[in-house]
Amino acid sequence: MRAEGDPIQRDACLGQLEQALSRDFERLNHPPTPWLPERMGPDGRPLADVLLVGAGMNGLAAAFALRRLGLHAIRHVDAAPGREASGPWLTYARMTYLRSPKHLTGPAMGLANLTFRAWWEAQFGAAGWASLGFVTRQDWARYLAWYARVTGAQISWSVRLLGLDPTASHVTARLMGPDGPETVHARTVVLATGREGQARPRIPPPFAPFYGCGVQHSAEPVDFDALAGRRVAVVGLAASAFDNACAAAEAGAQVTLIGRAGSVPRLNKMRWTVFPGFAHGFPDLPAPERLAWLRHVAAHRIAPPRHTVQRAARAGVRLKSDAEILSVRGPDPFRIATNAGEVTADHVILGTGFAFDLAGAAELATLAPQIRCFRDNDAQGPEDAYLDCPDLGPGFEFQPMPGAPEGMGRIRCYTHAAQPSLGNLANDIPHSGEGADRLARHVARDLFVEAAPVLREGLEAYEAPELHGDEWPSAFGQG
């Protein structure tokens, strides 16, 4: 719970934290002087160093990490109407509390005064931190809005990315914003478009004929108040399915949670991976080994958080486990046949997650067949969802299939789809700082190498003397 206190005093204390953070930036020489030589695009205007798409947690961390390395010509866009709507936290995330424990530093990039804890303690004190159990998603969204402001994010809202055309020298991006279409030419593009960025909602075939007619996916807006007094079936046993079941039950619906497994999973093996060695070492394992690790985690499934299951029990959610869905009739009502009996529902919510699909993203629809995925490699093991993920380079860059246009590697996939290539660096809160740092360092490296001939000219033309000749005249042949 929040600590009680004077809001004016809380604002004053938060202002003191921001002053301390500003001093941190000054001591760290942030932001450094821009170093990348300006280069003109085909429209006669300077190329953007980076077009960054997405202003959720990953997009904000990436923008800050890039600026920390002296890359300032960043065009940062997000399709949401404003920062309060960026990311899933105030839209389709329906948990009460975050699944990550409060002590994780997330996108703070090694700066203590930029952590959620510092932000919280500035407002509610050390006692408030000690009494805090888990972080609510609303508070996390407020923290990210603060993070965006203090790190200097400059975001154009309500701007959608429509298409990308990579070339040997740059990427042309077609955008649609409040003022109409726009074309941006950038040296590199970072897609920080979230869990659904290179994916589509997974719709089980029995429900496909009814999708959009009483059947919806958990990633869509749901009018929970309209479900009061109605029978609702929620399909899935992952955390998002539990969250939606709880929200519907708390709104007054009669909710049945349907899962194929014999019981709710009790382990979250992915939590074991939250340590620096995994963050930095996993990307360097051979591809088959990386896939084997992830398949081991997937085989054991990931348990929903304890507080989420307790919430479902309090809300009166009914559970039908070990229930393979055989057929669906409907829609008024839906009769869902399973091998554990029939479930009757007036409304269905699919908590079935996303299926990786590069072509599902509008900006990649035409490029997808030319991007190398794990299924395009040899000896990658059994057929599963990971084979549809892009096989990325070490800096999150797409790798081309034979015959693909030059410049495919100028587009970087900084989303959940990067998991089999780079682990959890673009996945969730635990390694978000390490992921943004790795991304930014590879962008800076690649742009330096590309600009090396011009930078070399700058080196050769450099003539700012350290000594002026009057320090010790005889040492300079002056007497």
CSV table of C-alpha atoms in Angstrom, one decimal:
chain,number,residue,atom,x,y,z
A,1,MET,CA,0.0,0.0,0.0
A,2,ARG,CA,1.0,3.6,-0.5
A,3,ALA,CA,2.3,5.5,2.5
A,4,GLU,CA,0.3,8.4,3.7
A,5,GLY,CA,1.7,11.9,3.3
A,6,ASP,CA,1.4,15.4,2.0
A,7,PRO,CA,1.3,15.4,-1.8
A,8,ILE,CA,3.1,18.7,-1.9
A,9,GLN,CA,5.9,17.3,0.3
A,10,ARG,CA,6.1,14.2,-1.9
A,11,ASP,CA,6.5,16.4,-5.0
A,12,ALA,CA,9.2,18.4,-3.3
A,13,CYS,CA,11.1,15.2,-2.4
A,14,LEU,CA,10.7,14.0,-5.9
A,15,GLY,CA,12.1,17.3,-7.1
A,16,GLN,CA,15.2,16.7,-4.8
A,17,LEU,CA,15.7,13.3,-6.4
A,18,GLU,CA,15.6,14.8,-9.8
A,19,GLN,CA,18.2,17.4,-8.8
A,20,ALA,CA,20.4,14.5,-7.5
A,21,LEU,CA,19.9,12.7,-10.8
A,22,SER,CA,20.8,15.8,-12.7
A,23,ARG,CA,24.1,15.9,-10.8
A,24,ASP,CA,24.7,12.3,-11.6
A,25,PHE,CA,24.3,13.0,-15.2
A,26,GLU,CA,26.7,16.0,-15.0
A,27,ARG,CA,29.3,13.9,-13.2
A,28,LEU,CA,29.0,11.1,-15.8
A,29,ASN,CA,29.3,13.7,-18.7
A,30,HIS,CA,25.8,12.8,-19.9
A,31,PRO,CA,24.9,13.5,-22.5
A,32,PRO,CA,28.2,13.4,-24.3
A,33,THR,CA,29.0,15.5,-27.3
A,34,PRO,CA,27.6,14.1,-30.6
A,35,TRP,CA,30.3,12.5,-32.6
A,36,LEU,CA,28.7,11.0,-35.7
A,37,PRO,CA,29.3,13.0,-38.8
A,38,GLU,CA,26.1,14.3,-40.5
A,39,ARG,CA,25.1,12.6,-43.6
A,40,MET,CA,22.4,13.6,-46.1
A,41,GLY,CA,19.6,11.4,-47.1
A,42,PRO,CA,17.9,11.1,-50.5
A,43,ASP,CA,15.6,14.0,-49.6
A,44,GLY,CA,18.5,16.3,-49.0
A,45,ARG,CA,18.0,16.4,-45.3
A,46,PRO,CA,20.3,14.9,-42.6
A,47,LEU,CA,19.7,11.2,-41.9
A,48,ALA,CA,18.4,10.3,-38.5
A,49,ASP,CA,21.0,8.4,-36.6
A,50,VAL,CA,18.2,6.1,-35.3
A,51,LEU,CA,14.5,5.8,-35.9
A,52,LEU,CA,13.2,4.2,-32.7
A,53,VAL,CA,9.7,2.8,-32.9
A,54,GLY,CA,8.0,2.2,-29.5
A,55,ALA,CA,7.9,4.2,-26.3
A,56,GLY,CA,7.2,1.4,-23.8
A,57,MET,CA,9.8,0.3,-21.2
A,58,ASN,CA,12.2,-1.1,-23.9
A,59,GLY,CA,11.9,1.9,-26.2
A,60,LEU,CA,12.5,4.4,-23.4
A,61,ALA,CA,15.6,2.4,-22.1
A,62,ALA,CA,16.9,2.1,-25.6
A,63,ALA,CA,16.5,5.9,-26.2
A,64,PHE,CA,18.4,6.7,-23.0
A,65,ALA,CA,21.2,4.2,-23.7
A,66,LEU,CA,21.7,5.6,-27.2
A,67,ARG,CA,21.9,9.2,-25.9
A,68,ARG,CA,24.4,8.0,-23.3
A,69,LEU,CA,26.7,7.0,-26.1
A,70,GLY,CA,26.4,10.3,-27.9
A,71,LEU,CA,23.8,9.4,-30.5
A,72,HIS,CA,21.3,12.3,-30.4
A,73,ALA,CA,19.7,12.4,-33.8
A,74,ILE,CA,16.9,10.0,-32.7
A,75,ARG,CA,13.5,10.1,-34.2
A,76,HIS,CA,11.3,8.4,-31.5
A,77,VAL,CA,7.7,7.5,-32.4
A,78,ASP,CA,4.9,5.5,-30.8
A,79,ALA,CA,1.4,4.7,-32.1
A,80,ALA,CA,-0.2,5.4,-28.7
A,81,PRO,CA,-2.0,8.7,-28.1
A,82,GLY,CA,0.3,9.7,-25.2
A,83,ARG,CA,2.7,8.5,-22.6
A,84,GLU,CA,0.1,7.3,-20.2
A,85,ALA,CA,-1.0,4.8,-22.9
A,86,SER,CA,2.4,3.6,-24.0
A,87,GLY,CA,3.2,0.0,-23.3
A,88,PRO,CA,0.7,-2.6,-22.0
A,89,TRP,CA,0.5,-1.4,-18.4
A,90,LEU,CA,-2.7,0.7,-18.7
A,91,THR,CA,-4.2,-1.2,-21.7
A,92,TYR,CA,-4.2,-5.0,-21.9
A,93,ALA,CA,-2.1,-5.7,-18.8
A,94,ARG,CA,-4.8,-6.6,-16.2
A,95,MET,CA,-2.7,-7.8,-13.3
A,96,THR,CA,-3.0,-6.0,-10.0
A,97,TYR,CA,0.7,-6.3,-9.4
A,98,LEU,CA,3.8,-6.8,-11.6
A,99,ARG,CA,5.1,-10.3,-11.8
A,100,SER,CA,8.7,-9.1,-11.1
A,101,PRO,CA,9.8,-8.5,-7.5
A,102,LYS,CA,10.2,-4.9,-6.5
A,103,HIS,CA,14.0,-5.0,-6.0
A,104,LEU,CA,14.8,-5.5,-9.7
A,105,THR,CA,16.4,-2.4,-11.1
A,106,GLY,CA,14.8,-2.7,-14.6
A,107,PRO,CA,15.8,0.1,-17.1
A,108,ALA,CA,17.8,2.1,-14.6
A,109,MET,CA,21.1,1.5,-16.5
A,110,GLY,CA,23.2,1.3,-13.4
A,111,LEU,CA,22.0,4.6,-11.9
A,112,ALA,CA,20.7,4.2,-8.4
A,113,ASN,CA,18.8,7.5,-8.6
A,114,LEU,CA,16.9,6.3,-11.7
A,115,THR,CA,15.5,3.1,-10.1
A,116,PHE,CA,11.9,2.5,-9.2
A,117,ARG,CA,13.1,2.3,-5.6
A,118,ALA,CA,14.6,5.7,-5.6
A,119,TRP,CA,11.4,7.1,-7.2
A,120,TRP,CA,9.2,5.4,-4.6
A,121,GLU,CA,11.4,6.3,-1.6
A,122,ALA,CA,11.5,10.0,-2.7
A,123,GLN,CA,7.7,10.1,-2.3
A,124,PHE,CA,7.0,7.6,0.5
A,125,GLY,CA,10.3,7.2,2.4
A,126,ALA,CA,12.3,4.2,3.4
A,127,ALA,CA,9.3,3.0,5.6
A,128,GLY,CA,7.1,3.2,2.5
A,129,TRP,CA,9.5,1.0,0.6
A,130,ALA,CA,9.8,-1.5,3.4
A,131,SER,CA,6.0,-1.9,3.5
A,132,LEU,CA,5.6,-2.2,-0.2
A,133,GLY,CA,5.0,-5.8,-1.2
A,134,PHE,CA,4.6,-5.8,-5.0
A,135,VAL,CA,4.5,-2.9,-7.5
A,136,THR,CA,1.2,-2.2,-9.1
A,137,ARG,CA,1.1,-1.9,-12.8
A,138,GLN,CA,-0.4,1.7,-12.4
A,139,ASP,CA,2.6,2.7,-10.3
A,140,TRP,CA,5.0,1.1,-12.8
A,141,ALA,CA,3.3,3.1,-15.6
A,142,ARG,CA,3.7,6.3,-13.6
A,143,TYR,CA,7.4,5.5,-12.9
A,144,LEU,CA,8.0,5.0,-16.7
A,145,ALA,CA,6.4,8.3,-17.4
A,146,TRP,CA,8.8,9.9,-14.9
A,147,TYR,CA,11.7,7.9,-16.4
A,148,ALA,CA,10.8,9.3,-19.9
A,149,ARG,CA,10.8,12.8,-18.6
A,150,VAL,CA,14.0,12.8,-16.6
A,151,THR,CA,16.0,10.9,-19.3
A,152,GLY,CA,15.0,13.4,-21.9
A,153,ALA,CA,12.8,11.2,-24.2
A,154,GLN,CA,11.4,13.2,-27.1
A,155,ILE,CA,8.5,11.1,-28.5
A,156,SER,CA,6.1,11.8,-31.3
A,157,TRP,CA,2.8,10.2,-30.3
A,158,SER,CA,0.0,8.8,-32.5
A,159,VAL,CA,2.5,7.9,-35.2
A,160,ARG,CA,2.3,4.5,-36.8
A,161,LEU,CA,5.0,2.8,-38.8
A,162,LEU,CA,3.6,1.5,-42.1
A,163,GLY,CA,6.6,0.2,-43.9
A,164,LEU,CA,10.3,-0.1,-44.1
A,165,ASP,CA,12.6,-0.2,-47.2
A,166,PRO,CA,16.2,-1.0,-46.3
A,167,THR,CA,19.0,0.0,-48.7
A,168,ALA,CA,22.8,-0.3,-48.5
A,169,SER,CA,23.1,3.2,-47.1
A,170,HIS,CA,20.0,3.8,-45.0
A,171,VAL,CA,16.4,2.7,-44.3
A,172,THR,CA,13.4,4.5,-45.6
A,173,ALA,CA,10.4,4.4,-43.2
A,174,ARG,CA,6.9,5.3,-44.1
A,175,LEU,CA,5.0,6.7,-41.2
A,176,MET,CA,1.4,7.9,-40.6
A,177,GLY,CA,0.9,10.6,-37.9
A,178,PRO,CA,-1.8,13.1,-36.9
A,179,ASP,CA,-0.7,15.4,-39.7
A,180,GLY,CA,-0.7,12.7,-42.4
A,181,PRO,CA,1.9,10.6,-44.1
A,182,GLU,CA,5.6,11.2,-43.5
A,183,THR,CA,8.8,9.6,-44.8
A,184,VAL,CA,11.9,9.3,-42.6
A,185,HIS,CA,15.3,8.2,-43.7
A,186,ALA,CA,17.5,6.7,-40.9
A,187,ARG,CA,20.9,5.0,-40.7
A,188,THR,CA,19.3,2.3,-38.5
A,189,VAL,CA,15.8,1.4,-37.2
A,190,VAL,CA,15.1,-0.1,-33.8
A,191,LEU,CA,11.7,-1.9,-33.4
A,192,ALA,CA,10.8,-1.7,-29.8
A,193,THR,CA,7.2,-2.6,-30.5
A,194,GLY,CA,6.5,-4.9,-27.5
A,195,ARG,CA,5.5,-8.5,-27.0
A,196,GLU,CA,3.1,-8.3,-29.9
A,197,GLY,CA,5.6,-6.5,-32.2
A,198,GLN,CA,6.5,-9.4,-34.4
A,199,ALA,CA,3.6,-11.7,-33.4
A,200,ARG,CA,-0.2,-12.1,-33.8
A,201,PRO,CA,-2.8,-13.2,-31.2
A,202,ARG,CA,-2.9,-17.0,-31.0
A,203,ILE,CA,-6.4,-18.1,-31.8
A,204,PRO,CA,-7.2,-21.8,-31.2
A,205,PRO,CA,-8.9,-23.2,-34.3
A,206,PRO,CA,-12.2,-24.2,-32.6
A,207,PHE,CA,-12.7,-20.5,-31.7
A,208,ALA,CA,-11.6,-19.0,-35.1
A,209,PRO,CA,-15.1,-18.9,-36.7
A,210,PHE,CA,-16.4,-16.9,-33.8
A,211,TYR,CA,-13.4,-14.5,-33.3
A,212,GLY,CA,-14.8,-11.0,-33.1
A,213,CYS,CA,-18.3,-12.2,-32.3
A,214,GLY,CA,-18.3,-12.9,-28.6
A,215,VAL,CA,-14.8,-14.3,-28.7
A,216,GLN,CA,-11.8,-12.0,-28.1
A,217,HIS,CA,-8.2,-12.2,-27.3
A,218,SER,CA,-6.8,-10.9,-23.9
A,219,ALA,CA,-4.7,-8.3,-25.7
A,220,GLU,CA,-7.8,-6.5,-26.9
A,221,PRO,CA,-9.9,-4.0,-25.0
A,222,VAL,CA,-12.5,-5.8,-22.9
A,223,ASP,CA,-15.6,-4.1,-21.4
A,224,PHE,CA,-15.5,-6.0,-18.2
A,225,ASP,CA,-18.5,-4.1,-16.7
A,226,ALA,CA,-20.6,-5.4,-19.6
A,227,LEU,CA,-19.8,-8.9,-18.4
A,228,ALA,CA,-21.5,-8.6,-15.0
A,229,GLY,CA,-24.0,-11.4,-14.5
A,230,ARG,CA,-22.8,-13.3,-17.6
A,231,ARG,CA,-21.1,-16.6,-18.0
A,232,VAL,CA,-17.5,-16.1,-19.2
A,233,ALA,CA,-15.0,-18.7,-20.3
A,234,VAL,CA,-11.3,-17.8,-20.2
A,235,VAL,CA,-9.0,-20.1,-22.1
A,236,GLY,CA,-5.5,-20.7,-20.8
A,237,LEU,CA,-3.6,-21.1,-17.6
A,238,ALA,CA,-0.8,-18.6,-18.1
A,239,ALA,CA,-0.7,-15.4,-16.0
A,240,SER,CA,-2.5,-13.3,-18.6
A,241,ALA,CA,-5.4,-15.8,-18.6
A,242,PHE,CA,-5.6,-15.6,-14.8
A,243,ASP,CA,-5.5,-11.8,-14.9
A,244,ASN,CA,-8.4,-11.6,-17.3
A,245,ALA,CA,-10.4,-14.2,-15.4
A,246,CYS,CA,-9.9,-12.2,-12.2
A,247,ALA,CA,-10.9,-9.0,-13.8
A,248,ALA,CA,-14.1,-10.5,-15.2
A,249,ALA,CA,-15.0,-12.2,-11.9
A,250,GLU,CA,-14.4,-9.0,-10.0
A,251,ALA,CA,-16.8,-7.3,-12.4
A,252,GLY,CA,-19.5,-9.7,-11.5
A,253,ALA,CA,-19.2,-12.4,-14.1
A,254,GLN,CA,-19.4,-16.2,-13.6
A,255,VAL,CA,-16.0,-17.2,-14.8
A,256,THR,CA,-14.6,-20.6,-15.7
A,257,LEU,CA,-10.9,-20.9,-16.5
A,258,ILE,CA,-10.2,-23.7,-19.0
A,259,GLY,CA,-6.7,-25.2,-19.3
A,260,ARG,CA,-5.3,-28.3,-21.0
A,261,ALA,CA,-2.8,-29.0,-18.2
A,262,GLY,CA,-3.8,-31.3,-15.4
A,263,SER,CA,-3.2,-28.6,-12.9
A,264,VAL,CA,-1.9,-25.0,-12.7
A,265,PRO,CA,1.9,-25.0,-13.2
A,266,ARG,CA,3.8,-24.3,-10.0
A,267,LEU,CA,7.3,-23.5,-11.3
A,268,ASN,CA,8.7,-20.4,-13.1
A,269,LYS,CA,12.0,-21.7,-14.3
A,270,MET,CA,12.7,-18.5,-16.2
A,271,ARG,CA,13.1,-16.8,-12.8
A,272,TRP,CA,16.3,-18.9,-12.4
A,273,THR,CA,17.9,-17.0,-15.3
A,274,VAL,CA,17.8,-13.6,-13.6
A,275,PHE,CA,21.5,-13.2,-13.0
A,276,PRO,CA,24.3,-11.3,-14.9
A,277,GLY,CA,26.0,-14.4,-16.3
A,278,PHE,CA,22.8,-15.5,-18.1
A,279,ALA,CA,22.2,-12.0,-19.5
A,280,HIS,CA,25.6,-11.6,-21.0
A,281,GLY,CA,26.6,-15.2,-21.7
A,282,PHE,CA,23.4,-16.8,-23.1
A,283,PRO,CA,23.7,-14.9,-26.5
A,284,ASP,CA,27.1,-16.5,-27.1
A,285,LEU,CA,25.9,-20.1,-26.7
A,286,PRO,CA,25.5,-22.1,-30.0
A,287,ALA,CA,22.0,-21.8,-31.4
A,288,PRO,CA,20.9,-25.4,-30.7
A,289,GLU,CA,22.0,-25.0,-27.1
A,290,ARG,CA,20.1,-21.7,-26.7
A,291,LEU,CA,17.0,-23.4,-28.1
A,292,ALA,CA,17.5,-26.4,-25.8
A,293,TRP,CA,17.5,-24.1,-22.7
A,294,LEU,CA,14.3,-22.3,-23.8
A,295,ARG,CA,12.6,-25.5,-24.7
A,296,HIS,CA,13.4,-26.9,-21.2
A,297,VAL,CA,11.7,-23.8,-19.6
A,298,ALA,CA,8.7,-24.1,-22.0
A,299,ALA,CA,8.3,-27.8,-21.3
A,300,HIS,CA,7.8,-27.1,-17.6
A,301,ARG,CA,5.5,-24.1,-18.3
A,302,ILE,CA,5.6,-20.9,-16.3
A,303,ALA,CA,3.5,-20.6,-13.2
A,304,PRO,CA,1.4,-17.5,-12.7
A,305,PRO,CA,2.5,-15.5,-9.6
A,306,ARG,CA,1.3,-16.6,-6.2
A,307,HIS,CA,-0.7,-13.3,-5.6
A,308,THR,CA,-2.4,-13.8,-8.9
A,309,VAL,CA,-3.6,-17.3,-8.1
A,310,GLN,CA,-4.8,-16.0,-4.7
A,311,ARG,CA,-6.7,-13.3,-6.4
A,312,ALA,CA,-8.5,-15.8,-8.6
A,313,ALA,CA,-9.4,-17.9,-5.6
A,314,ARG,CA,-10.8,-14.8,-3.8
A,315,ALA,CA,-12.8,-13.8,-6.9
A,316,GLY,CA,-14.5,-17.1,-7.1
A,317,VAL,CA,-13.0,-18.2,-10.5
A,318,ARG,CA,-13.9,-21.8,-11.3
A,319,LEU,CA,-11.1,-24.0,-12.8
A,320,LYS,CA,-11.5,-26.7,-15.4
A,321,SER,CA,-8.1,-28.3,-15.9
A,322,ASP,CA,-7.0,-31.3,-17.9
A,323,ALA,CA,-9.6,-30.0,-20.5
A,324,GLU,CA,-8.6,-30.3,-24.1
A,325,ILE,CA,-11.0,-28.3,-26.2
A,326,LEU,CA,-12.6,-30.5,-28.8
A,327,SER,CA,-15.2,-28.3,-30.5
A,328,VAL,CA,-17.1,-25.1,-30.0
A,329,ARG,CA,-20.7,-24.3,-31.0
A,330,GLY,CA,-22.3,-21.0,-30.6
A,331,PRO,CA,-22.4,-18.1,-30.3
A,332,ASP,CA,-25.6,-17.7,-28.2
A,333,PRO,CA,-24.5,-19.3,-26.0
A,334,PHE,CA,-21.1,-20.9,-26.7
A,335,ARG,CA,-21.0,-24.6,-25.9
A,336,ILE,CA,-17.4,-25.6,-25.5
A,337,ALA,CA,-16.8,-29.3,-25.6
A,338,THR,CA,-13.8,-30.6,-23.8
A,339,ASN,CA,-12.6,-34.1,-22.8
A,340,ALA,CA,-13.5,-33.0,-19.2
A,341,GLY,CA,-17.0,-32.0,-20.0
A,342,GLU,CA,-18.9,-29.1,-21.6
A,343,VAL,CA,-18.6,-25.4,-20.6
A,344,THR,CA,-21.4,-23.0,-21.5
A,345,ALA,CA,-20.5,-19.4,-21.9
A,346,ASP,CA,-21.9,-16.1,-23.1
A,347,HIS,CA,-18.5,-14.7,-23.8
A,348,VAL,CA,-15.0,-16.1,-24.3
A,349,ILE,CA,-11.6,-14.5,-23.6
A,350,LEU,CA,-8.6,-16.2,-25.1
A,351,GLY,CA,-5.6,-15.9,-22.8
A,352,THR,CA,-3.6,-17.9,-25.2
A,353,GLY,CA,-0.7,-15.5,-25.8
A,354,PHE,CA,0.9,-14.7,-29.2
A,355,ALA,CA,2.3,-16.7,-32.0
A,356,PHE,CA,5.5,-15.3,-33.5
A,357,ASP,CA,4.8,-14.0,-37.0
A,358,LEU,CA,7.1,-11.5,-38.7
A,359,ALA,CA,4.6,-10.9,-41.5
A,360,GLY,CA,2.0,-10.0,-38.8
A,361,ALA,CA,3.7,-6.7,-38.4
A,362,ALA,CA,2.6,-4.2,-41.1
A,363,GLU,CA,6.1,-2.7,-41.5
A,364,LEU,CA,7.6,-6.2,-42.1
A,365,ALA,CA,4.8,-7.7,-44.2
A,366,THR,CA,6.8,-7.6,-47.5
A,367,LEU,CA,10.2,-8.1,-45.9
A,368,ALA,CA,9.4,-11.1,-43.7
A,369,PRO,CA,10.2,-13.8,-46.3
A,370,GLN,CA,13.7,-12.2,-46.7
A,371,ILE,CA,14.5,-12.3,-43.0
A,372,ARG,CA,16.4,-15.3,-41.7
A,373,CYS,CA,14.5,-17.2,-39.0
A,374,PHE,CA,15.5,-20.2,-36.9
A,375,ARG,CA,13.7,-22.6,-39.1
A,376,ASP,CA,16.0,-21.5,-41.9
A,377,ASN,CA,19.0,-23.0,-40.1
A,378,ASP,CA,20.1,-26.6,-39.9
A,379,ALA,CA,19.6,-29.0,-37.0
A,380,GLN,CA,17.5,-26.6,-34.9
A,381,GLY,CA,15.5,-29.5,-33.3
A,382,PRO,CA,11.8,-30.2,-33.2
A,383,GLU,CA,9.1,-28.0,-34.7
A,384,ASP,CA,7.9,-25.4,-32.2
A,385,ALA,CA,7.2,-21.7,-31.9
A,386,TYR,CA,10.8,-20.7,-31.6
A,387,LEU,CA,11.5,-21.6,-35.2
A,388,ASP,CA,9.4,-18.7,-36.3
A,389,CYS,CA,11.6,-16.2,-34.4
A,390,PRO,CA,14.2,-14.2,-36.4
A,391,ASP,CA,17.7,-15.4,-36.1
A,392,LEU,CA,19.3,-12.2,-35.1
A,393,GLY,CA,22.8,-10.9,-35.0
A,394,PRO,CA,24.6,-9.9,-31.8
A,395,GLY,CA,23.2,-6.4,-31.9
A,396,PHE,CA,19.5,-7.4,-32.5
A,397,GLU,CA,19.9,-6.9,-36.2
A,398,PHE,CA,17.9,-8.9,-38.7
A,399,GLN,CA,20.0,-11.2,-40.9
A,400,PRO,CA,19.1,-11.6,-44.5
A,401,MET,CA,18.1,-14.6,-46.5
A,402,PRO,CA,19.9,-15.1,-49.8
A,403,GLY,CA,18.8,-12.5,-52.3
A,404,ALA,CA,17.4,-10.1,-49.7
A,405,PRO,CA,17.9,-6.4,-50.2
A,406,GLU,CA,21.1,-4.8,-48.9
A,407,GLY,CA,20.7,-3.1,-45.5
A,408,MET,CA,18.5,-5.7,-43.8
A,409,GLY,CA,20.9,-5.6,-40.8
A,410,ARG,CA,20.0,-1.9,-40.4
A,411,ILE,CA,16.7,-3.0,-38.9
A,412,ARG,CA,16.9,-4.2,-35.3
A,413,CYS,CA,14.4,-6.4,-33.6
A,414,TYR,CA,14.3,-5.2,-29.9
A,415,THR,CA,11.3,-7.3,-28.9
A,416,HIS,CA,10.2,-10.6,-27.3
A,417,ALA,CA,11.0,-12.2,-30.7
A,418,ALA,CA,14.7,-11.8,-29.9
A,419,GLN,CA,14.5,-14.3,-27.1
A,420,PRO,CA,16.1,-17.4,-28.8
A,421,SER,CA,18.8,-15.2,-30.2
A,422,LEU,CA,19.7,-13.1,-27.2
A,423,GLY,CA,17.8,-14.4,-24.2
A,424,ASN,CA,15.7,-12.1,-22.1
A,425,LEU,CA,17.4,-8.9,-23.0
A,426,ALA,CA,14.4,-7.5,-24.7
A,427,ASN,CA,11.8,-9.5,-22.9
A,428,ASP,CA,10.8,-8.3,-19.4
A,429,ILE,CA,11.9,-6.1,-16.6
A,430,PRO,CA,14.8,-8.2,-15.1
A,431,HIS,CA,17.3,-7.7,-17.9
A,432,SER,CA,16.0,-4.5,-19.6
A,433,GLY,CA,19.0,-2.4,-18.6
A,434,GLU,CA,21.5,-4.9,-20.0
A,435,GLY,CA,19.5,-5.3,-23.2
A,436,ALA,CA,19.3,-1.5,-23.8
A,437,ASP,CA,23.1,-1.2,-23.1
A,438,ARG,CA,23.9,-4.1,-25.5
A,439,LEU,CA,21.7,-2.6,-28.2
A,440,ALA,CA,23.1,0.9,-27.9
A,441,ARG,CA,26.8,-0.4,-28.0
A,442,HIS,CA,26.2,-2.4,-31.1
A,443,VAL,CA,24.5,0.5,-32.8
A,444,ALA,CA,27.3,2.9,-31.9
A,445,ARG,CA,29.9,0.4,-33.1
A,446,ASP,CA,28.2,-0.2,-36.4
A,447,LEU,CA,27.7,3.5,-37.1
A,448,PHE,CA,31.3,4.2,-36.2
A,449,VAL,CA,32.6,1.6,-38.6
A,450,GLU,CA,30.4,2.9,-41.3
A,451,ALA,CA,31.5,6.5,-40.7
A,452,ALA,CA,35.2,5.6,-40.2
A,453,PRO,CA,36.5,7.2,-43.4
A,454,VAL,CA,34.9,10.5,-42.5
A,455,LEU,CA,36.0,10.2,-38.9
A,456,ARG,CA,39.5,9.5,-40.1
A,457,GLU,CA,39.5,12.7,-42.0
A,458,GLY,CA,38.5,14.5,-38.8
A,459,LEU,CA,41.4,12.8,-37.0
A,460,GLU,CA,43.9,13.9,-39.7
A,461,ALA,CA,42.6,17.4,-39.7
A,462,TYR,CA,42.7,17.8,-36.0
A,463,GLU,CA,45.1,20.6,-35.0
A,464,ALA,CA,44.2,21.8,-31.6
A,465,PRO,CA,47.5,22.0,-29.8
A,466,GLU,CA,47.9,20.9,-26.2
A,467,LEU,CA,51.0,23.1,-25.8
A,468,HIS,CA,51.5,26.7,-27.0
A,469,GLY,CA,55.3,26.9,-27.0
A,470,ASP,CA,55.6,29.3,-24.1
A,471,GLU,CA,55.6,26.6,-21.4
A,472,TRP,CA,59.3,25.8,-21.9
A,473,PRO,CA,60.6,27.7,-24.9
A,474,SER,CA,63.9,25.9,-25.2
A,475,ALA,CA,62.1,22.6,-25.5
A,476,PHE,CA,60.5,23.8,-28.7
A,477,GLY,CA,63.7,25.2,-30.2
A,478,GLN,CA,62.7,28.8,-29.4
A,479,GLY,CA,65.8,29.8,-27.4
